Structure formats: structure tokens, C-alpha cells
mmCIF file of C-alpha atoms in Angstrom:
data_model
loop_
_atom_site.group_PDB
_atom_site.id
_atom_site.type_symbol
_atom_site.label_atom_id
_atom_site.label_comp_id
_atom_site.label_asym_id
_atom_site.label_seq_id
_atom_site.Cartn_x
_atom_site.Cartn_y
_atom_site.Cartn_z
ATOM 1 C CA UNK O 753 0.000 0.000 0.000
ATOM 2 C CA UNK O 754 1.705 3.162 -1.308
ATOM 3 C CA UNK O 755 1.139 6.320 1.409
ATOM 4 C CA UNK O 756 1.426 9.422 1.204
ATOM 5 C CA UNK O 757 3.151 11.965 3.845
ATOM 6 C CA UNK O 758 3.585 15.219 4.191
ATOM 7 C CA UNK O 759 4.691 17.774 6.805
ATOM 8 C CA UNK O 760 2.601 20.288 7.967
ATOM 9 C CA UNK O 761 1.672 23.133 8.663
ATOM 10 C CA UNK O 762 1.850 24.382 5.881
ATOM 11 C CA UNK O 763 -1.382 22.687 5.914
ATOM 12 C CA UNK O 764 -2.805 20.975 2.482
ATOM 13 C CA UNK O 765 -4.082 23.610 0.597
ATOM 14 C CA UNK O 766 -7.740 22.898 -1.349
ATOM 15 C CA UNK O 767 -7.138 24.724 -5.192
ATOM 16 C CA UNK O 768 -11.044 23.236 -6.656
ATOM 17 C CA UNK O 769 -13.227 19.964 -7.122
ATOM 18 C CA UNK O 770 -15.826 19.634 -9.620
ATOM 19 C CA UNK O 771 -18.644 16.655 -10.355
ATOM 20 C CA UNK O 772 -18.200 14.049 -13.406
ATOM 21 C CA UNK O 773 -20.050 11.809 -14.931
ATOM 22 C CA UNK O 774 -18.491 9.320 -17.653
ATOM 23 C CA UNK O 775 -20.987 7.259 -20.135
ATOM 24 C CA UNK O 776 -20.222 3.553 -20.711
ATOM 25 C CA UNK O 777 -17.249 3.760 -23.242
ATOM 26 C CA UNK O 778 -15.879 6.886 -21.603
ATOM 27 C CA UNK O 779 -12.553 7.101 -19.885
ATOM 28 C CA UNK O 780 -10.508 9.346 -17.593
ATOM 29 C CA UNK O 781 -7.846 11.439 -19.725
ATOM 30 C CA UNK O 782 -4.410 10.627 -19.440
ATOM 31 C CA UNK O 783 -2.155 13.738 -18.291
ATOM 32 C CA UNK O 784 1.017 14.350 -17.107
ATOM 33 C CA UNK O 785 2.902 16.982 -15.209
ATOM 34 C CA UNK O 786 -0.282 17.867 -13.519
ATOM 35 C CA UNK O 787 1.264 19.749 -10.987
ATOM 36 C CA UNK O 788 -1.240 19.293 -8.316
ATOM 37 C CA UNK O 789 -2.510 16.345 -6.419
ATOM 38 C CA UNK O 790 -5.896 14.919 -7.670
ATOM 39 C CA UNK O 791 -8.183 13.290 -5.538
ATOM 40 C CA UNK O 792 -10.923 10.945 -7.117
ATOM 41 C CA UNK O 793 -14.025 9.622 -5.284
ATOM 42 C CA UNK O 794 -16.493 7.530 -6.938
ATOM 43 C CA UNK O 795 -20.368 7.608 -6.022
ATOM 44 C CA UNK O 796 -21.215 5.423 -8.677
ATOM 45 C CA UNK O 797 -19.815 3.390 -11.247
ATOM 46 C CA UNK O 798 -16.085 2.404 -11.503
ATOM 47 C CA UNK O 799 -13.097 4.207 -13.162
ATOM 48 C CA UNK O 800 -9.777 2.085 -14.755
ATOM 49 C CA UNK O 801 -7.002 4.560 -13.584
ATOM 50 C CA UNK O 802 -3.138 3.925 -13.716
ATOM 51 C CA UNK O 803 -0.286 5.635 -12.463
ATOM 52 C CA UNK O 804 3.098 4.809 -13.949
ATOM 53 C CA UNK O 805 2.940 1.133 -13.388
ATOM 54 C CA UNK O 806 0.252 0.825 -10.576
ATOM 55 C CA UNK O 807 -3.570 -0.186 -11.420
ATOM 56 C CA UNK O 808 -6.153 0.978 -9.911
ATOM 57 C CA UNK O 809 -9.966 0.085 -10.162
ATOM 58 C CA UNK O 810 -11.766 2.792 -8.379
ATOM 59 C CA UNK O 811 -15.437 1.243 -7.140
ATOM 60 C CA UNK O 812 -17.797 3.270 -5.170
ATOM 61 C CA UNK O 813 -16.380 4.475 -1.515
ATOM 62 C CA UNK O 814 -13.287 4.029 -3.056
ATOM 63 C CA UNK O 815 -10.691 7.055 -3.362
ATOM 64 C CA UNK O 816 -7.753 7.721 -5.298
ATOM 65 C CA UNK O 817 -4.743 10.408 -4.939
ATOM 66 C CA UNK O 818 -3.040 11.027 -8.168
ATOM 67 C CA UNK O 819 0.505 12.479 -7.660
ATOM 68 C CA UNK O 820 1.317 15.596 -9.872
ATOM 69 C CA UNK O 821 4.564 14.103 -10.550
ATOM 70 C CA UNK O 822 3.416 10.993 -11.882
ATOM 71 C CA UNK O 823 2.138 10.240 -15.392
ATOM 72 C CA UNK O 824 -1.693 8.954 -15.008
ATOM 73 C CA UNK O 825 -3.937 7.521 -17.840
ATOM 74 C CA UNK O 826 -7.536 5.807 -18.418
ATOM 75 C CA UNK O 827 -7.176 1.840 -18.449
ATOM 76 C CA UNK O 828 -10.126 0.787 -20.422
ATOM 77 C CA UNK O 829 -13.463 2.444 -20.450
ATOM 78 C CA UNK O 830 -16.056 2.707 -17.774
ATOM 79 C CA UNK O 831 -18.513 -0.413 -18.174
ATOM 80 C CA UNK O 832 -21.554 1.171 -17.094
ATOM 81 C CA UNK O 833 -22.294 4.950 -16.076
ATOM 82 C CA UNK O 834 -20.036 6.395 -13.680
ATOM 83 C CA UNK O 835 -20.248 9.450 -11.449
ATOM 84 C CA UNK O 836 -17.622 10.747 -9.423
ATOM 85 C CA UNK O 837 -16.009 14.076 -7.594
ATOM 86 C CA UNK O 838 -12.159 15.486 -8.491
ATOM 87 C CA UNK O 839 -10.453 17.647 -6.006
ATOM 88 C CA UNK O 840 -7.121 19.071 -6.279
ATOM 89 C CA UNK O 841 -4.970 20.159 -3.731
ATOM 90 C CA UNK O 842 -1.602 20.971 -3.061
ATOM 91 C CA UNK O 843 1.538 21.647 -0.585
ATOM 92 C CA UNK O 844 4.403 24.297 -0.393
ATOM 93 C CA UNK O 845 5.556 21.866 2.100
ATOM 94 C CA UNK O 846 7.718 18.625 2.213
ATOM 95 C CA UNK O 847 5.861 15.570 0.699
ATOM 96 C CA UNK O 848 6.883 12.143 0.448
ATOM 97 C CA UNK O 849 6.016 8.440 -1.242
ATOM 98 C CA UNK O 850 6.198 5.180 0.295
ATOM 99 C CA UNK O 851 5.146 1.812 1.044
ATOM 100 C CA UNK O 852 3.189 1.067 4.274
ATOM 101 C CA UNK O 853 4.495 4.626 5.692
ATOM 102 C CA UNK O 854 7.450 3.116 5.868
ATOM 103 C CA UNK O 855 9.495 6.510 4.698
ATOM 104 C CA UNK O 856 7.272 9.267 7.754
ATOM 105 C CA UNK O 857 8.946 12.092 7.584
ATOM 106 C CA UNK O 858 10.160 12.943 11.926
ATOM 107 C CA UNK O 859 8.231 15.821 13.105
ATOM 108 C CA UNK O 860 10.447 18.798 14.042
ATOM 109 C CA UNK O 861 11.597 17.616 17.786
ATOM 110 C CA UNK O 862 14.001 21.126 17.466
ATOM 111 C CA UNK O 863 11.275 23.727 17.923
ATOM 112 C CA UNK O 864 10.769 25.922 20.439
ATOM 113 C CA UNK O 865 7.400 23.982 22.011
ATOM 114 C CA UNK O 866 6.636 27.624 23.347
ATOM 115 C CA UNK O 867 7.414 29.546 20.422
ATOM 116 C CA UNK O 868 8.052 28.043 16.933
ATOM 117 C CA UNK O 869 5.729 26.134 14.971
ATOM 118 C CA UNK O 870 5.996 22.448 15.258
ATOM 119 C CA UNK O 871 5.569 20.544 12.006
ATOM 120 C CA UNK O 872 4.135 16.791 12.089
ATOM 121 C CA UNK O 873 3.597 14.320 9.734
ATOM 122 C CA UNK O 874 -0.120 13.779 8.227
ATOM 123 C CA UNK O 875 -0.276 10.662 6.044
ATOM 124 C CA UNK O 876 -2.930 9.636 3.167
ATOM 125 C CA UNK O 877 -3.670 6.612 1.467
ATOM 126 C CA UNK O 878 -3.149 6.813 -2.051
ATOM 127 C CA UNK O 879 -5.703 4.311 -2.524
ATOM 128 C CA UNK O 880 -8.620 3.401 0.144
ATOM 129 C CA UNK O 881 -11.808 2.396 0.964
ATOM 130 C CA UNK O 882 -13.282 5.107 2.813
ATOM 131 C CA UNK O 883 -14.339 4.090 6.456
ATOM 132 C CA UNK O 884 -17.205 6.504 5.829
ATOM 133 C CA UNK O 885 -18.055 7.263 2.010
ATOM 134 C CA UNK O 886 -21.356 9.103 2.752
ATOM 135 C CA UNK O 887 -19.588 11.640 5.096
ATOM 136 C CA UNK O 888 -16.987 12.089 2.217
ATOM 137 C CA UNK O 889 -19.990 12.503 -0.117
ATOM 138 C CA UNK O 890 -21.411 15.655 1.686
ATOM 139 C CA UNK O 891 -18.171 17.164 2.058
ATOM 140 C CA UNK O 892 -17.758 16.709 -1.374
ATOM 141 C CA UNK O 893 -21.220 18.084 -2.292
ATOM 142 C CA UNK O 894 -20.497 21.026 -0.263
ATOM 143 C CA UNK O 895 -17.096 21.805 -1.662
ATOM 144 C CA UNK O 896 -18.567 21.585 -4.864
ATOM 145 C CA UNK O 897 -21.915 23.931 -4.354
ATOM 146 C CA UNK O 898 -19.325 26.568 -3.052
ATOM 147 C CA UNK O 899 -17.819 27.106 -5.884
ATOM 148 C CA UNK O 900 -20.177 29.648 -7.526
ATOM 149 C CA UNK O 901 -18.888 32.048 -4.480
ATOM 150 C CA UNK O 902 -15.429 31.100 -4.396
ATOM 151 C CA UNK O 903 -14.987 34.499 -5.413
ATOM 152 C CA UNK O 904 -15.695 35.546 -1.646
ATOM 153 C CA UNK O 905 -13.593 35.483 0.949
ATOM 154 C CA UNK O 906 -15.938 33.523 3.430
ATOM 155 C CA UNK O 907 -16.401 31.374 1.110
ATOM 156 C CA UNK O 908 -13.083 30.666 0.304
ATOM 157 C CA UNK O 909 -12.606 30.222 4.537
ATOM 158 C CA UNK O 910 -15.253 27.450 4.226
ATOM 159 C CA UNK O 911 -13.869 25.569 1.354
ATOM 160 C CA UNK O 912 -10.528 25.085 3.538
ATOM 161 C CA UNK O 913 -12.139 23.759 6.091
ATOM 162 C CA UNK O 914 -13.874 21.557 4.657
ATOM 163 C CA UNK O 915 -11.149 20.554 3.111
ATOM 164 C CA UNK O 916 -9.361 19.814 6.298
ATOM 165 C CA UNK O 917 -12.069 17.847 7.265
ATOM 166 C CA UNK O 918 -11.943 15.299 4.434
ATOM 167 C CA UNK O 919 -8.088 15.022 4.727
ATOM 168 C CA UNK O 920 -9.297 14.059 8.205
ATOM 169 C CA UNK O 921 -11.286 11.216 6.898
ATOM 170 C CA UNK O 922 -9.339 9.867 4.262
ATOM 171 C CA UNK O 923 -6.146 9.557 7.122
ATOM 172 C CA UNK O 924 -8.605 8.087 9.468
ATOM 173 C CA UNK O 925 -9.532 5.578 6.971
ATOM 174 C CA UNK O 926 -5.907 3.753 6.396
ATOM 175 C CA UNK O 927 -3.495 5.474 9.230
ATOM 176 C CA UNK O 928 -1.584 1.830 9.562
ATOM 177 C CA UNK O 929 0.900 4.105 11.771
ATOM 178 C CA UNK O 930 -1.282 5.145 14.403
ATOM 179 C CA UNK O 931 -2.986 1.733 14.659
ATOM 180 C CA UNK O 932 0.199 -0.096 14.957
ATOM 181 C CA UNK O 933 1.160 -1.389 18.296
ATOM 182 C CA UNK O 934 4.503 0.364 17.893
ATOM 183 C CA UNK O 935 2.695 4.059 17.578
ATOM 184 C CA UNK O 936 0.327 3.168 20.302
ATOM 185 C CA UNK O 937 3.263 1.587 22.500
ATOM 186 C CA UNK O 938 5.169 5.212 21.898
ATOM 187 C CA UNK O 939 2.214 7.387 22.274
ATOM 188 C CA UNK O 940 1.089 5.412 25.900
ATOM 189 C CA UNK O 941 4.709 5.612 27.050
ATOM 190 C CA UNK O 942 5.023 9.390 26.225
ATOM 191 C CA UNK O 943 1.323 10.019 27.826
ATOM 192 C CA UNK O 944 3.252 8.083 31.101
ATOM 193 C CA UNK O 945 6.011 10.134 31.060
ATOM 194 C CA UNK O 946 4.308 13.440 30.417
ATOM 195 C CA UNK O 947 1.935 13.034 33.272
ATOM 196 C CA UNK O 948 4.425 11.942 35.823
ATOM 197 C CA UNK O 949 7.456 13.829 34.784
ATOM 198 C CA UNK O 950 7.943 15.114 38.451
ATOM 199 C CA UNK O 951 9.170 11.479 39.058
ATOM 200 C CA UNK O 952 12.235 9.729 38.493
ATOM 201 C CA UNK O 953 10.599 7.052 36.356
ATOM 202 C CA UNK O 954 13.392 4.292 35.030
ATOM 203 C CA UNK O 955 12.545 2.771 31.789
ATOM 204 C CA UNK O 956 12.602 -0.863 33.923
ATOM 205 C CA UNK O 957 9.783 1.104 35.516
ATOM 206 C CA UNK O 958 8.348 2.587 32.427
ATOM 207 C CA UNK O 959 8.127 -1.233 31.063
ATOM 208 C CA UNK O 960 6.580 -2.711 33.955
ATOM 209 C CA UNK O 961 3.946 0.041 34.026
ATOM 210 C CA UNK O 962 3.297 -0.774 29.850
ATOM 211 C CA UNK O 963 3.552 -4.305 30.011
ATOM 212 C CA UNK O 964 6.356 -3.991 27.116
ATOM 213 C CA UNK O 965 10.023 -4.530 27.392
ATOM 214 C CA UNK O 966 11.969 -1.430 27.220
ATOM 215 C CA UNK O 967 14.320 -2.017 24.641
ATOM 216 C CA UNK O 968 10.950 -1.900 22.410
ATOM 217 C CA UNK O 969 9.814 0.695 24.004
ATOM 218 C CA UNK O 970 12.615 2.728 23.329
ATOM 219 C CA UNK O 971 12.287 1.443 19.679
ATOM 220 C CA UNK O 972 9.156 2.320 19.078
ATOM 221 C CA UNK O 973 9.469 5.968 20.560
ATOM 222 C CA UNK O 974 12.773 6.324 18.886
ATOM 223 C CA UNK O 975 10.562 5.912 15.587
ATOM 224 C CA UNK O 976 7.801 7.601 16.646
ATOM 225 C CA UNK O 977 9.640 10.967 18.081
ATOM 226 C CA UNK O 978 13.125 10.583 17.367
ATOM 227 C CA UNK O 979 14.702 10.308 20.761
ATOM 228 C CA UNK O 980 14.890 7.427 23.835
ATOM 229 C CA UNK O 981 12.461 7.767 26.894
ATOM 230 C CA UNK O 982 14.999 9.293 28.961
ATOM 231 C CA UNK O 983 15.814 12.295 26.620
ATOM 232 C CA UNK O 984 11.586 12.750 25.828
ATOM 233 C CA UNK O 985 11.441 13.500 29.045
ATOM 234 C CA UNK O 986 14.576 15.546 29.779
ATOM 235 C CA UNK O 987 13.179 17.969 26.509
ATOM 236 C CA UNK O 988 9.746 17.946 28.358
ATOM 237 C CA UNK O 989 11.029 18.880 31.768
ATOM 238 C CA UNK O 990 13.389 21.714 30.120
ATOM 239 C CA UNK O 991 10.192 22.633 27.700
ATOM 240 C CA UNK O 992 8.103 22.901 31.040
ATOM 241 C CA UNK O 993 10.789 24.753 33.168
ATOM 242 C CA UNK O 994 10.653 27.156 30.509
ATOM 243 C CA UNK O 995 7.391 27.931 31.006
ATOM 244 C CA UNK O 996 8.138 28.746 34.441
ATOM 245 C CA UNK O 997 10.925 31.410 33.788
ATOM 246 C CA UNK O 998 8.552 33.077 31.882
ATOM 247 C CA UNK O 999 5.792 33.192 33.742
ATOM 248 C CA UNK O 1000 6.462 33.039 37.714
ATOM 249 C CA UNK O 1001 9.917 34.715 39.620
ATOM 250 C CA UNK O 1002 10.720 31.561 41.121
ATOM 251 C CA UNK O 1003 14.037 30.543 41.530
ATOM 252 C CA UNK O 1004 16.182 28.615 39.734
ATOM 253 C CA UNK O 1005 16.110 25.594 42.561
ATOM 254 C CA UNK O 1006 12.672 25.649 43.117
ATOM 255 C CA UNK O 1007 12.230 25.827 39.588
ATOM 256 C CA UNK O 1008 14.534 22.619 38.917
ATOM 257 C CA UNK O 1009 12.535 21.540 41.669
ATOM 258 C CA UNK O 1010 9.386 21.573 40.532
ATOM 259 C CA UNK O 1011 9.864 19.922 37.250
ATOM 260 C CA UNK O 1012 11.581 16.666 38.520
ATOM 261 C CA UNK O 1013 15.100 17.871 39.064
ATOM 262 C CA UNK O 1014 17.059 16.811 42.211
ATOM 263 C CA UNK O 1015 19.836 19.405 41.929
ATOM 264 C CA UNK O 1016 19.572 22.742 40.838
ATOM 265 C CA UNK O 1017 23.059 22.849 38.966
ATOM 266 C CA UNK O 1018 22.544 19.777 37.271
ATOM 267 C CA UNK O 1019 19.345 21.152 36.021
ATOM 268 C CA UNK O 1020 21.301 24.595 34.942
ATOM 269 C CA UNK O 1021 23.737 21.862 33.155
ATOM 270 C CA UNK O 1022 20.879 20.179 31.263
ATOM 271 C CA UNK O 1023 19.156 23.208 30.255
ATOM 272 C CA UNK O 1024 22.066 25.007 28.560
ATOM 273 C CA UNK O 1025 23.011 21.913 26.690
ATOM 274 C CA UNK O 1026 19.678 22.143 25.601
ATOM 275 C CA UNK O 1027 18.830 25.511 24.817
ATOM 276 C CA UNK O 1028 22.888 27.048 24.455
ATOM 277 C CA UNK O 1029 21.726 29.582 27.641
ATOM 278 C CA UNK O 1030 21.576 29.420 31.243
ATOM 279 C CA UNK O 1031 18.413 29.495 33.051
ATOM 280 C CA UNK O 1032 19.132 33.063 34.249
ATOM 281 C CA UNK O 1033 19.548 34.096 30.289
ATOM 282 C CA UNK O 1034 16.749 32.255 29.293
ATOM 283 C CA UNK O 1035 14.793 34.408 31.956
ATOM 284 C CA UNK O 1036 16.386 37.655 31.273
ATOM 285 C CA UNK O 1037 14.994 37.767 27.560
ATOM 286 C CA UNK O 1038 12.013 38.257 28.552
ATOM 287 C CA UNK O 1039 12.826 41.029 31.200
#
């Protein structure tokens, strides 16, 4: 199963959709250097579609996303009447190809959790059954009926949204990654960690409490976030510490204190390897 990922925000961008209908003997055009991503949903009917090598029979419930840099063409022509929506879309963001999400691209783990916007990966089926087709419909149908007023502002407001919506759907349909038992393993472990962060939780500990060895666990959060339980939750401490400087006129040890730190200097030593600044200068620029 091929998926597609890309890194947002910037988040998908909707461009138009329209409504087709194809006699029996009719076929989808072939086109290349499309430059956007088209997305195909049949109500009705069935459309022959390949890409480059890949086949695709497209039955109702079914959607397809054509890549804009892949040449696309009709396989043989519709059998019997066929309706169906087209939307394209694109990204002025990072975008990727591969099998079983095997190639996510890492969210950015460097940002500023306080400041800077954190990309994250969104992935999409290329190819799917929807898990719900008549929800996809009306989105569709609405999409479409706004057109007329896309000259409008609002409306333009309403036809990302909706669009944002449907991408919704269609990842909720096929996200293999976040039903995994190596995403969910990550994702509990990191909930753990993030809730008791105060503590000086081991990753012995950390298994016992998951019911998973911790050399997995580590694995799987190592995939999922880039880093090992022990340094998620050194970046969340400093990330919450942070938050402190700003906000109260604590000090630094009952700062270090508060988020799980034994020793205040070891905490200073942690936070400028982090951040290249001491506590005191991470305070100070916002005096």
C-alpha cells in the first residue's frame, strides 16, 4: 500500500473539485505533469485509472490520490455509467512516497514547544476504501456547491475547512501508523512520562507500568519521536521549566525543583546543553 506523507503546517491547501459523470465507453484522460494532487471519489460506477505502473480500479467508496509528478492515464473504459467528484490540492511543504508509511517524515523535535511552529507528519492513502463514504460525499457536495462564491472570501474560509475535514477522513480511513502497536506503545509511554514527569521514572519502571520490554519501548518511541524515553522526558522537563521562567519569579532551585530535578546545577547543566543559555539568560529575555 503506497502512502502518502507530508509535513505540515503548511497545511494541504484545497485549489477546486468539480462533479463528473463518464458514459459507458468513456474514460478518464491521461495527463502528465499535472502539478497538483488529484483526488478521485467515486459515487457510482467504476473508473480504470493507472499511475506509472500501478492499477487501480476505483469502485464506489473508493478514493484515489493522483501524484502531480506521476504520469496517469484511463485503463479501459467505464462499463456502465459512472459518477464521481475530483479535487485538487496541493503543498508548499515537504511531501513524500512510500510503502506502508514506511518513509514518515520525523516531526520537528528542534522547535521551540513555546514559540516556533511544530511541524508533524499527516499521512494519506493513495488508494482506500473510505471508512465513511457518505460523510466524504457531503463534504464533497459542499465543496462543490461553493464554488459559484469562491470568489468571496468567506467562502473561500469554508472551502478550507472543509477541506481539512476530508483530509481528516481519508487519514482516518488507512493510518496503519497510528494503529500499529509500535505508535500506540510510543504514544502510551510518552502520555506516562508526560503526566508523571515530576518522578524519576526508570525505563525498567516505564516497562513494567506498559507491560512492554523497554528495549521496544525505546524502539518504538525512537521511531515515533526521534529520541529514547529518557531524553523525551529531559526535553519535556526543560520545555516545562521554561514555562516557568517566563511566567512566575521563582528561583532557579525551586524551579529545577518543581519539574523533577534533584539538583539545581545539574538542572542549569541540562538546560544550557539544551537551549545554548543558562536558566538566568533564558529568563532575562524576557525582562
Amino acid at each position: 500500500m503506497t502512502m502518502l506523507v507530508f509535513t505540515v503546517p503548511p497545511l494541504l491547501q484545497y485549489i477546486a473539485c468539480g462533479h463528473s459523470i463518464f458514459a459507458p465507453g468513456e474514460r478518464h484522460m491521461s495527463r502528465r505533469n499535472l502539478r497538483v494532487f488529484d483526488l478521485l471519489f467515486v459515487q457510482k460506477g467504476c473508473l480504470y485509472i493507472g499511475e506509472e505502473e500501478r492499477r487501480y480500479e476505483v469502485e464506489p467508496g473508493c478514493a484515489l490520490v493522483l501524484r502531480p509528478d506521476c504520469f496517469h492515464y484511463g485503463l479501459e473504459d467505464c462499463r456502465e455509467r459512472t459518477e464521481y467528484y475530483w479535487l485538487h490540492f496541493q503543498t508548499s511543504g515537504p511531501w513524500a512516497a512510500a510503502d506502508d508509511d514506511a518513509g514518515e517524515l520525523h516531526p520537528d523535535n528542534d522547535a521551540d514547544e513555546l514559540f516556533d511552529v511544530r511541524s508533524f507528519p499527516v499521512t494519506l492513502p493513495q488508494f482506500v476504501r473510505l471508512a465513511k463514504p457518505a460523510k466524504a460525499d457531503e463534504l464533497l457536495g459542499q465543496l462543490n456547491e461553493l464554488h459559484p462564491n469562491a470568489h468571496l472570501s468567506a467562502a473561500r474560509l469554508k472551502q478550507q475547512l472543509l477541506f481539512q475535514e476530508l483530509v481528516q477522513l481519508l487519514a482516518a480511513s488507512q493510518d496503519s501508523r497510528r494503529n500499529s502497536p509500535g505508535r500506540a506503545c510510543a504514544e502510551r509511554a510518552a502520555a506516562v512520562l508526560r503526566g508523571r514527569f515530576r518522578e524519576d521514572i526508570t525505563v525498567r519502571e516505564l516497562g513494567k507500568l506498559l507491560s512492554f520490554h523497554p528495549v521496544y519501548i525505546a524502539r518504538c518511541m525512537q521511531r515515533e519521536y526521534g529520541c529514547t524515553p529518557k531524553e523525551y522526558l529531559l526535553r519535556y522537563r526543560i520545555e516545562r521549566s521554561k514555562l516557568l521562567l517566563m511566567q512566575t519569579d521563582w528561583t532557579i532551585s525551586r524551579i529545577a525543583e518543581e519539574v523533577g530535578f534533584r539538583q539545581a546545577p545539574y538542572f542549569s547543566t541540562c538546560f544550557s546543553r539544551l537551549e545554548s543559555m543558562t536558566p538566568r539568560e533564558y529568563r532575562q529575555l524576557f525582562q
